[in-house]
């Protein structure tokens, strides 16, 4: 028996390298599956407090992509996919760009903010009673992203891209989602490296033609087995086990593969097969912000998947809860008691195979629009890759380096010796 060392995001830092361009010039365009490319390397987690139509539409309009959760009937999930596919792809549907005050007043009647362009200056017009921190900031940052050249994530026909979660055992649902026009399926099990799950995935693959992101997995062996099971027809790999903010698998079952190490493992396996760069690695779980995301990308990922980062936003699938201390949103693991009960009630095919809770449920602070989170990620990633000496994600794979820090060293990296006000 050997005990292998693993690394989490907090264990490493990005080594500064010679930057080829200014951070504002860093391009973040990437692949999320073998055939789909997007401008922002972000997928939202398929979780019932995170991704439904509202968030999926917004994310695709601003260059990222959403993955619809599966905690509902197959018909309902397919209907959500159809709604995203038929939505207007223009980012201006979120925040209309107008040239007169009359048009702005007309636009805000629909409850959306508007941007009034006059003499090269942009002014933000808000609906009565709305707060600037939510809709005003959304309007401002949305146009800052567009200024960067970020385009909506769309298919060949110009419709918004969307993914949808499915269990490997649920062929009916996969077929329905494909018929609804889903762009890619995301296999949604905690541990795909299991003989029954792999056999089921093989069978599911035979029944659909759409691309499949397979996961979750965390080791080199698992990557090799998944690729073998699918005869190389893998759309992408979803890696990381039990690093998620709401995961309790690591505590309950003692099993875990931190997302950063899972990415490194997947990269090693793909490099061995000559497939790194053609099968995207999606780093899933524990990504708290642009710093973690940059580390995942440098390690070899093509994009990150995030639940917590988007859970507190206006557009997430949970309602706003008002407490004395402020506004919050519910966020829960898909293997938490509440989520499992909903699944059990809604779809017998999705019935959990185990009754063990491996997730927690709680509240996260309300954080305004998801545009703010995406913009923060975008500009933060540009800065991080700039420091790393890379002008693109591909260049980061080739040139950028990570280094290990000691737990004591971490104290120095964070703000210290100051009382924060
Ligand atoms: P973050 O850190 O972004 O992680 O909130 C989201 C990812 O966590 C996984 N997930 C779970 N893992 N128990 C787990 O062990 C759960 O109940 C659970 N629910 C979600 C999932 O991979 C998600 O994308």
Short mmCIF file of C-alpha atoms and ligand atoms in Angstrom, two decimals:
data_model
loop_
_atom_site.label_atom_id
_atom_site.label_comp_id
_atom_site.label_asym_id
_atom_site.label_seq_id
_atom_site.Cartn_x
_atom_site.Cartn_y
_atom_site.Cartn_z
CA UNK A 1 0.00 0.00 0.00
CA UNK A 2 1.27 3.47 -0.81
CA UNK A 3 0.00 6.79 0.43
CA UNK A 4 0.07 9.31 -2.38
CA UNK A 5 0.41 13.05 -1.82
CA UNK A 6 -2.34 15.21 -3.32
CA UNK A 7 -2.59 18.94 -3.91
CA UNK A 8 -5.56 21.24 -3.43
CA UNK A 9 -5.91 24.73 -4.92
CA UNK A 10 -4.74 26.27 -1.66
CA UNK A 11 -1.52 24.22 -1.70
CA UNK A 12 -0.13 25.90 -4.79
CA UNK A 13 0.63 29.33 -6.19
CA UNK A 14 1.08 30.49 -9.76
CA UNK A 15 4.73 31.18 -10.59
CA UNK A 16 5.06 34.60 -12.26
CA UNK A 17 6.36 34.31 -15.82
CA UNK A 18 7.31 36.64 -18.66
CA UNK A 19 4.02 37.99 -19.97
CA UNK A 20 3.69 38.08 -23.77
CA UNK A 21 0.83 40.61 -23.65
CA UNK A 22 -0.97 43.00 -21.26
CA UNK A 23 -3.64 41.24 -19.12
CA UNK A 24 -6.43 42.96 -21.06
CA UNK A 25 -5.20 41.18 -24.20
CA UNK A 26 -5.29 37.68 -22.66
CA UNK A 27 -7.82 35.52 -24.56
CA UNK A 28 -9.84 32.99 -22.63
CA UNK A 29 -11.53 31.26 -25.53
CA UNK A 30 -11.71 27.52 -24.91
CA UNK A 31 -13.33 24.18 -25.71
CA UNK A 32 -16.00 22.80 -23.40
CA UNK A 33 -16.46 19.65 -25.49
CA UNK A 34 -14.54 18.33 -28.49
CA UNK A 35 -16.66 20.44 -30.84
CA UNK A 36 -18.06 23.35 -28.83
CA UNK A 37 -16.04 26.46 -28.19
CA UNK A 38 -16.91 29.36 -25.89
CA UNK A 39 -15.28 32.67 -24.95
CA UNK A 40 -15.38 32.17 -21.17
CA UNK A 41 -14.12 28.91 -19.59
CA UNK A 42 -17.07 28.46 -17.23
CA UNK A 43 -19.90 25.92 -16.93
CA UNK A 44 -22.51 26.15 -14.18
CA UNK A 45 -23.10 23.04 -12.08
CA UNK A 46 -26.20 20.97 -12.77
CA UNK A 47 -27.68 21.50 -9.31
CA UNK A 48 -31.28 22.26 -8.38
CA UNK A 49 -30.39 25.47 -6.55
CA UNK A 50 -28.13 26.64 -9.40
CA UNK A 51 -28.96 25.93 -13.04
CA UNK A 52 -32.36 26.19 -14.65
CA UNK A 53 -33.46 28.20 -17.71
CA UNK A 54 -32.79 31.68 -16.33
CA UNK A 55 -29.12 31.12 -15.46
CA UNK A 56 -28.42 28.92 -18.51
CA UNK A 57 -29.76 31.61 -20.86
CA UNK A 58 -27.81 34.40 -19.18
CA UNK A 59 -24.54 32.47 -19.09
CA UNK A 60 -24.72 31.50 -22.76
CA UNK A 61 -25.61 35.08 -23.73
CA UNK A 62 -22.38 36.30 -22.12
CA UNK A 63 -20.01 33.63 -23.40
CA UNK A 64 -20.16 30.90 -20.74
CA UNK A 65 -22.57 27.95 -20.58
CA UNK A 66 -25.12 26.40 -18.22
CA UNK A 67 -25.86 22.75 -17.49
CA UNK A 68 -29.48 22.05 -16.53
CA UNK A 69 -29.85 19.81 -13.45
CA UNK A 70 -31.74 16.52 -13.47
CA UNK A 71 -33.71 16.79 -10.25
CA UNK A 72 -37.03 16.78 -12.11
CA UNK A 73 -38.84 14.58 -14.60
CA UNK A 74 -37.18 13.92 -17.95
CA UNK A 75 -40.03 15.83 -19.66
CA UNK A 76 -39.39 18.89 -17.49
CA UNK A 77 -35.66 18.81 -18.11
CA UNK A 78 -36.18 18.44 -21.87
CA UNK A 79 -38.61 21.38 -21.76
CA UNK A 80 -35.97 23.52 -20.04
CA UNK A 81 -33.50 22.63 -22.78
CA UNK A 82 -36.05 23.64 -25.43
CA UNK A 83 -36.61 26.97 -23.67
CA UNK A 84 -32.89 27.77 -23.64
CA UNK A 85 -32.51 26.73 -27.29
CA UNK A 86 -35.37 28.99 -28.34
CA UNK A 87 -34.28 32.04 -26.31
CA UNK A 88 -33.03 35.17 -28.06
CA UNK A 89 -29.21 34.74 -28.02
CA UNK A 90 -28.40 38.46 -27.92
CA UNK A 91 -26.81 39.83 -24.72
CA UNK A 92 -28.89 42.92 -25.40
CA UNK A 93 -31.95 40.92 -24.36
CA UNK A 94 -30.52 41.11 -20.82
CA UNK A 95 -29.67 44.80 -21.00
CA UNK A 96 -31.02 46.68 -24.04
CA UNK A 97 -28.74 49.26 -25.63
CA UNK A 98 -30.81 52.30 -26.61
CA UNK A 99 -30.13 55.71 -28.09
CA UNK A 100 -32.90 57.84 -26.61
CA UNK A 101 -34.39 58.37 -23.17
CA UNK A 102 -37.84 57.42 -24.48
CA UNK A 103 -36.53 54.05 -25.60
CA UNK A 104 -34.80 53.59 -22.25
CA UNK A 105 -38.02 54.30 -20.37
CA UNK A 106 -39.85 51.82 -22.59
CA UNK A 107 -37.17 49.17 -21.99
CA UNK A 108 -37.11 49.45 -18.20
CA UNK A 109 -40.89 48.92 -18.09
CA UNK A 110 -40.05 45.22 -18.63
CA UNK A 111 -38.06 45.19 -15.39
CA UNK A 112 -34.64 45.13 -17.09
CA UNK A 113 -31.92 47.77 -16.88
CA UNK A 114 -31.03 49.65 -20.06
CA UNK A 115 -27.88 51.32 -21.30
CA UNK A 116 -28.36 54.66 -23.02
CA UNK A 117 -25.63 55.46 -25.52
CA UNK A 118 -25.25 59.18 -26.24
CA UNK A 119 -22.24 60.96 -27.66
CA UNK A 120 -20.01 57.95 -26.98
CA UNK A 121 -21.00 57.98 -23.26
CA UNK A 122 -22.99 55.19 -21.61
CA UNK A 123 -25.64 55.97 -19.00
CA UNK A 124 -27.48 53.29 -17.06
CA UNK A 125 -31.24 53.54 -16.68
CA UNK A 126 -32.89 51.34 -14.05
CA UNK A 127 -36.47 50.23 -13.42
CA UNK A 128 -38.23 52.03 -10.55
CA UNK A 129 -37.38 50.51 -7.16
CA UNK A 130 -34.48 48.34 -8.34
CA UNK A 131 -31.12 48.51 -6.60
CA UNK A 132 -28.00 49.70 -8.39
CA UNK A 133 -25.83 46.99 -6.85
CA UNK A 134 -27.83 44.32 -8.67
CA UNK A 135 -29.18 45.67 -11.97
CA UNK A 136 -26.92 48.72 -12.38
CA UNK A 137 -23.77 46.68 -11.86
CA UNK A 138 -25.16 44.00 -14.17
CA UNK A 139 -25.64 46.56 -16.95
CA UNK A 140 -22.21 48.10 -16.45
CA UNK A 141 -20.29 44.82 -16.35
CA UNK A 142 -22.22 43.21 -19.19
CA UNK A 143 -21.05 45.96 -21.56
CA UNK A 144 -17.52 45.78 -20.16
CA UNK A 145 -17.47 42.09 -21.12
CA UNK A 146 -18.81 42.89 -24.57
CA UNK A 147 -16.09 45.56 -24.93
CA UNK A 148 -13.60 42.72 -24.47
CA UNK A 149 -15.01 41.02 -27.55
CA UNK A 150 -16.90 38.34 -25.59
CA UNK A 151 -19.59 36.78 -27.80
CA UNK A 152 -22.58 34.62 -26.90
CA UNK A 153 -22.03 30.85 -26.80
CA UNK A 154 -24.02 29.54 -29.75
CA UNK A 155 -24.42 26.48 -31.99
CA UNK A 156 -24.01 26.49 -35.80
CA UNK A 157 -27.53 27.84 -36.18
CA UNK A 158 -26.87 30.71 -33.81
CA UNK A 159 -28.95 29.28 -30.94
CA UNK A 160 -27.64 29.44 -27.37
CA UNK A 161 -25.56 26.47 -26.22
CA UNK A 162 -26.83 24.40 -23.32
CA UNK A 163 -25.86 21.18 -21.57
CA UNK A 164 -28.04 18.89 -19.47
CA UNK A 165 -27.31 16.39 -16.72
CA UNK A 166 -28.21 12.74 -16.96
CA UNK A 167 -27.52 9.58 -14.99
CA UNK A 168 -25.63 6.96 -17.02
CA UNK A 169 -28.49 4.55 -16.27
CA UNK A 170 -31.19 6.82 -17.74
CA UNK A 171 -31.21 6.18 -21.49
CA UNK A 172 -34.80 7.47 -21.92
CA UNK A 173 -33.90 10.84 -20.48
CA UNK A 174 -30.76 11.07 -22.61
CA UNK A 175 -32.78 10.37 -25.75
CA UNK A 176 -35.40 12.96 -24.77
CA UNK A 177 -32.74 15.58 -24.08
CA UNK A 178 -31.13 14.91 -27.43
CA UNK A 179 -34.49 15.30 -29.18
CA UNK A 180 -35.01 18.58 -27.31
CA UNK A 181 -31.82 19.86 -28.96
CA UNK A 182 -29.33 19.70 -26.10
CA UNK A 183 -25.77 20.43 -27.26
CA UNK A 184 -24.06 18.05 -24.87
CA UNK A 185 -24.95 15.68 -22.04
CA UNK A 186 -23.16 15.81 -18.72
CA UNK A 187 -22.97 12.51 -16.90
CA UNK A 188 -23.94 13.26 -13.34
CA UNK A 189 -22.74 10.66 -10.86
CA UNK A 190 -20.43 11.04 -7.90
CA UNK A 191 -18.22 8.11 -8.95
CA UNK A 192 -18.32 7.07 -12.60
CA UNK A 193 -15.37 4.73 -12.17
CA UNK A 194 -17.59 1.79 -11.30
CA UNK A 195 -18.11 -1.24 -13.51
CA UNK A 196 -21.91 -0.96 -13.59
CA UNK A 197 -21.86 2.76 -14.26
CA UNK A 198 -19.31 2.33 -17.08
CA UNK A 199 -21.35 -0.49 -18.62
CA UNK A 200 -24.45 1.71 -18.42
CA UNK A 201 -22.57 4.62 -20.00
CA UNK A 202 -21.49 2.37 -22.88
CA UNK A 203 -25.12 1.49 -23.46
CA UNK A 204 -26.26 5.11 -23.20
CA UNK A 205 -23.61 6.08 -25.76
CA UNK A 206 -25.08 3.58 -28.25
CA UNK A 207 -28.48 5.28 -27.94
CA UNK A 208 -27.54 8.91 -28.51
CA UNK A 209 -25.32 10.79 -30.94
CA UNK A 210 -24.84 13.98 -28.94
CA UNK A 211 -21.49 14.65 -27.21
CA UNK A 212 -21.04 13.39 -23.66
CA UNK A 213 -18.99 14.95 -20.87
CA UNK A 214 -18.24 11.99 -18.59
CA UNK A 215 -17.71 12.17 -14.84
CA UNK A 216 -17.09 12.51 -12.10
CA UNK A 217 -13.72 10.89 -12.03
CA UNK A 218 -10.44 11.69 -10.29
CA UNK A 219 -7.67 9.34 -11.36
CA UNK A 220 -5.58 8.47 -14.38
CA UNK A 221 -6.94 4.92 -14.37
CA UNK A 222 -10.51 6.23 -14.41
CA UNK A 223 -9.78 8.42 -17.43
CA UNK A 224 -8.29 5.48 -19.31
CA UNK A 225 -11.25 3.24 -18.42
CA UNK A 226 -13.84 5.85 -19.43
CA UNK A 227 -12.12 6.44 -22.77
CA UNK A 228 -11.92 2.72 -23.38
CA UNK A 229 -15.59 2.19 -22.43
CA UNK A 230 -16.64 4.85 -24.93
CA UNK A 231 -14.22 3.75 -27.67
CA UNK A 232 -12.60 7.16 -27.52
CA UNK A 233 -15.89 8.96 -28.19
CA UNK A 234 -15.67 11.21 -25.16
CA UNK A 235 -16.91 14.79 -25.47
CA UNK A 236 -15.13 15.89 -22.30
CA UNK A 237 -14.12 14.76 -18.82
CA UNK A 238 -15.68 16.12 -15.63
CA UNK A 239 -13.06 15.70 -12.92
CA UNK A 240 -12.86 16.20 -9.16
CA UNK A 241 -14.41 14.23 -6.34
CA UNK A 242 -15.63 15.73 -3.11
CA UNK A 243 -13.97 19.14 -3.36
CA UNK A 244 -17.31 20.90 -3.79
CA UNK A 245 -18.30 23.48 -1.19
CA UNK A 246 -21.41 21.45 -0.27
CA UNK A 247 -19.77 18.01 -0.49
CA UNK A 248 -19.54 15.82 2.55
CA UNK A 249 -18.36 12.68 0.73
CA UNK A 250 -14.84 13.26 2.00
CA UNK A 251 -16.13 13.33 5.57
CA UNK A 252 -18.82 10.64 5.34
CA UNK A 253 -16.97 8.17 3.12
CA UNK A 254 -13.39 9.38 3.54
CA UNK A 255 -12.99 9.34 -0.24
CA UNK A 256 -11.94 12.36 -2.24
CA UNK A 257 -9.79 13.51 -5.13
CA UNK A 258 -9.18 17.24 -4.87
CA UNK A 259 -10.04 18.97 -8.13
CA UNK A 260 -6.49 20.23 -8.81
CA UNK A 261 -5.01 16.74 -8.47
CA UNK A 262 -7.88 15.24 -10.49
CA UNK A 263 -7.02 17.67 -13.31
CA UNK A 264 -3.35 16.71 -13.16
CA UNK A 265 -4.27 13.02 -13.23
CA UNK A 266 -6.57 13.51 -16.21
CA UNK A 267 -3.95 15.49 -18.07
CA UNK A 268 -1.33 12.77 -17.51
CA UNK A 269 -3.71 10.14 -18.87
CA UNK A 270 -4.67 12.24 -21.89
CA UNK A 271 -1.05 13.11 -22.63
CA UNK A 272 -0.22 9.42 -22.62
CA UNK A 273 -2.90 8.92 -25.28
CA UNK A 274 -1.92 12.04 -27.22
CA UNK A 275 -5.37 13.48 -26.51
CA UNK A 276 -4.67 16.40 -24.19
CA UNK A 277 -6.11 19.46 -25.86
CA UNK A 278 -8.58 17.50 -27.92
CA UNK A 279 -10.68 16.05 -25.08
CA UNK A 280 -11.43 18.96 -22.71
CA UNK A 281 -10.97 18.53 -18.98
CA UNK A 282 -13.64 20.27 -16.89
CA UNK A 283 -12.43 21.02 -13.34
CA UNK A 284 -15.41 20.55 -11.05
CA UNK A 285 -15.70 21.38 -7.35
CA UNK A 286 -14.13 23.84 -4.96
CA UNK A 287 -13.41 26.64 -7.43
CA UNK A 288 -13.89 29.75 -5.28
CA UNK A 289 -12.82 32.41 -7.71
CA UNK A 290 -10.47 33.36 -10.54
CA UNK A 291 -7.32 32.33 -8.62
CA UNK A 292 -8.51 28.73 -8.21
CA UNK A 293 -9.85 28.68 -11.76
CA UNK A 294 -6.49 29.87 -13.11
CA UNK A 295 -4.68 27.13 -11.20
CA UNK A 296 -7.06 24.52 -12.69
CA UNK A 297 -6.49 25.87 -16.21
CA UNK A 298 -2.71 25.96 -15.81
CA UNK A 299 -2.81 22.36 -14.53
CA UNK A 300 -4.46 21.31 -17.78
CA UNK A 301 -8.20 22.01 -17.59
CA UNK A 302 -10.06 23.66 -20.46
CA UNK A 303 -12.80 25.10 -18.25
CA UNK A 304 -14.14 25.06 -14.71
CA UNK A 305 -17.55 24.06 -13.43
CA UNK A 306 -18.96 26.09 -10.54
CA UNK A 307 -21.88 25.73 -8.15
CA UNK A 308 -21.09 27.90 -5.14
CA UNK A 309 -19.74 30.79 -7.19
CA UNK A 310 -23.11 31.15 -8.95
CA UNK A 311 -25.46 29.97 -6.18
CA UNK A 312 -25.89 33.39 -4.58
CA UNK A 313 -26.81 35.17 -7.79
CA UNK A 314 -30.09 36.71 -8.89
CA UNK A 315 -30.38 34.25 -11.77
CA UNK A 316 -29.67 31.00 -9.84
CA UNK A 317 -32.51 28.49 -9.45
CA UNK A 318 -33.12 29.19 -5.73
CA UNK A 319 -35.44 31.88 -4.30
CA UNK A 320 -34.07 34.86 -2.35
CA UNK A 321 -34.48 34.47 1.42
CA UNK A 322 -34.76 37.71 3.42
CA UNK A 323 -33.38 37.54 6.95
CA UNK A 324 -32.58 40.23 9.48
CA UNK A 325 -28.91 39.95 8.49
CA UNK A 326 -29.60 40.50 4.79
CA UNK A 327 -30.55 38.62 1.66
CA UNK A 328 -29.52 35.02 1.05
CA UNK A 329 -30.11 32.14 -1.33
CA UNK A 330 -30.44 28.45 -0.53
CA UNK A 331 -27.60 26.27 -1.81
CA UNK A 332 -27.49 22.52 -1.35
CA UNK A 333 -25.56 19.47 -2.50
CA UNK A 334 -27.35 17.15 -4.90
CA UNK A 335 -26.74 14.34 -2.42
CA UNK A 336 -28.09 16.38 0.51
CA UNK A 337 -31.27 15.14 2.16
CA UNK A 338 -33.50 17.82 0.62
CA UNK A 339 -32.21 17.29 -2.92
CA UNK A 340 -32.45 13.51 -2.67
CA UNK A 341 -36.03 13.71 -1.41
CA UNK A 342 -37.02 15.91 -4.34
CA UNK A 343 -35.38 13.49 -6.77
CA UNK A 344 -37.08 10.50 -5.20
CA UNK A 345 -40.43 12.24 -5.51
CA UNK A 346 -39.97 13.41 -9.09
CA UNK A 347 -38.41 10.55 -11.00
CA UNK A 348 -38.04 6.88 -10.22
CA UNK A 349 -35.21 6.47 -12.73
CA UNK A 350 -33.19 8.97 -10.82
CA UNK A 351 -33.84 7.26 -7.52
CA UNK A 352 -30.62 7.42 -5.56
CA UNK A 353 -28.90 4.06 -5.32
CA UNK A 354 -27.73 4.89 -1.82
CA UNK A 355 -29.53 6.46 1.09
CA UNK A 356 -26.41 8.02 2.50
CA UNK A 357 -26.32 11.81 2.60
CA UNK A 358 -23.13 13.07 0.98
CA UNK A 359 -23.98 16.74 0.77
CA UNK A 360 -25.06 19.61 2.97
CA UNK A 361 -27.71 22.30 2.64
CA UNK A 362 -27.44 25.94 3.70
CA UNK A 363 -27.58 29.61 2.82
CA UNK A 364 -25.17 31.76 0.84
CA UNK A 365 -25.24 35.58 0.73
CA UNK A 366 -27.13 37.15 -2.19
CA UNK A 367 -24.50 38.51 -4.57
CA UNK A 368 -26.38 40.38 -7.28
CA UNK A 369 -26.40 39.32 -10.90
CA UNK A 370 -24.39 36.38 -12.22
CA UNK A 371 -22.92 38.87 -14.72
CA UNK A 372 -20.89 40.24 -11.81
CA UNK A 373 -19.51 36.79 -10.97
CA UNK A 374 -18.69 36.04 -14.60
CA UNK A 375 -17.02 39.43 -15.12
CA UNK A 376 -14.99 38.99 -11.93
CA UNK A 377 -13.89 35.56 -13.16
CA UNK A 378 -13.07 36.91 -16.62
CA UNK A 379 -10.98 39.88 -15.52
CA UNK A 380 -9.41 37.86 -12.69
CA UNK A 381 -8.39 35.10 -15.11
CA UNK A 382 -6.89 37.63 -17.50
CA UNK A 383 -4.80 38.99 -14.63
CA UNK A 384 -3.80 35.52 -13.41
CA UNK A 385 -2.72 34.26 -16.84
CA UNK A 386 -0.92 37.56 -17.35
CA UNK A 387 1.11 36.90 -14.19
CA UNK A 388 1.65 33.31 -15.33
CA UNK A 389 3.16 34.59 -18.58
CA UNK A 390 0.46 33.22 -20.87
CA UNK A 391 -1.69 34.95 -23.47
CA UNK A 392 -4.19 32.09 -23.77
CA UNK A 393 -5.26 28.90 -22.03
CA UNK A 394 -3.30 26.75 -24.47
CA UNK A 395 -0.20 28.84 -23.81
CA UNK A 396 -0.80 28.44 -20.07
CA UNK A 397 -0.68 24.64 -20.49
CA UNK A 398 2.66 24.93 -22.23
CA UNK A 399 4.41 27.69 -20.30
CA UNK A 400 2.81 28.41 -16.95
CA UNK A 401 3.99 26.81 -13.74
CA UNK A 402 2.53 26.09 -10.33
CA UNK A 403 4.60 25.80 -7.16
CA UNK A 404 3.82 24.27 -3.82
CA UNK A 405 3.60 26.42 -0.67
CA UNK A 406 3.87 25.30 2.92
CA UNK A 407 0.89 25.83 5.27
CA UNK A 408 2.97 28.42 7.18
CA UNK A 409 3.87 30.18 3.94
CA UNK A 410 0.19 30.62 3.17
CA UNK A 411 -0.10 33.16 6.00
CA UNK A 412 2.19 35.52 4.10
CA UNK A 413 0.27 35.25 0.84
CA UNK A 414 -3.02 36.45 2.32
CA UNK A 415 -3.47 40.05 3.58
CA UNK A 416 -1.78 40.16 6.99
CA UNK A 417 -0.79 42.46 9.83
CA UNK A 418 -3.71 44.78 9.22
CA UNK A 419 -7.11 45.19 10.80
CA UNK A 420 -9.46 45.09 7.85
CA UNK A 421 -12.10 47.80 7.86
P1 LIG B 1 -18.78 24.01 -5.73
O1 LIG B 1 -17.57 24.02 -4.88
O2 LIG B 1 -18.66 24.82 -6.96
O3 LIG B 1 -18.95 22.48 -6.20
O4 LIG B 1 -20.01 24.38 -4.95
C1 LIG B 1 -19.98 22.07 -7.04
C2 LIG B 1 -19.81 20.61 -7.41
O5 LIG B 1 -19.97 19.76 -6.25
C3 LIG B 1 -20.44 18.47 -6.66
N1 LIG B 1 -21.63 18.15 -5.85
C4 LIG B 1 -21.61 17.32 -4.79
N2 LIG B 1 -20.61 16.59 -4.26
N3 LIG B 1 -22.12 15.84 -2.57
C5 LIG B 1 -20.88 15.81 -3.14
O6 LIG B 1 -20.00 15.11 -2.64
C6 LIG B 1 -23.16 16.54 -3.06
O7 LIG B 1 -24.25 16.54 -2.50
C7 LIG B 1 -22.89 17.32 -4.23
N4 LIG B 1 -23.69 18.10 -4.98
C8 LIG B 1 -22.87 18.62 -5.96
C9 LIG B 1 -20.77 18.58 -8.14
O8 LIG B 1 -19.70 17.99 -8.85
C10 LIG B 1 -20.85 20.07 -8.37
O9 LIG B 1 -20.61 20.46 -9.71
#
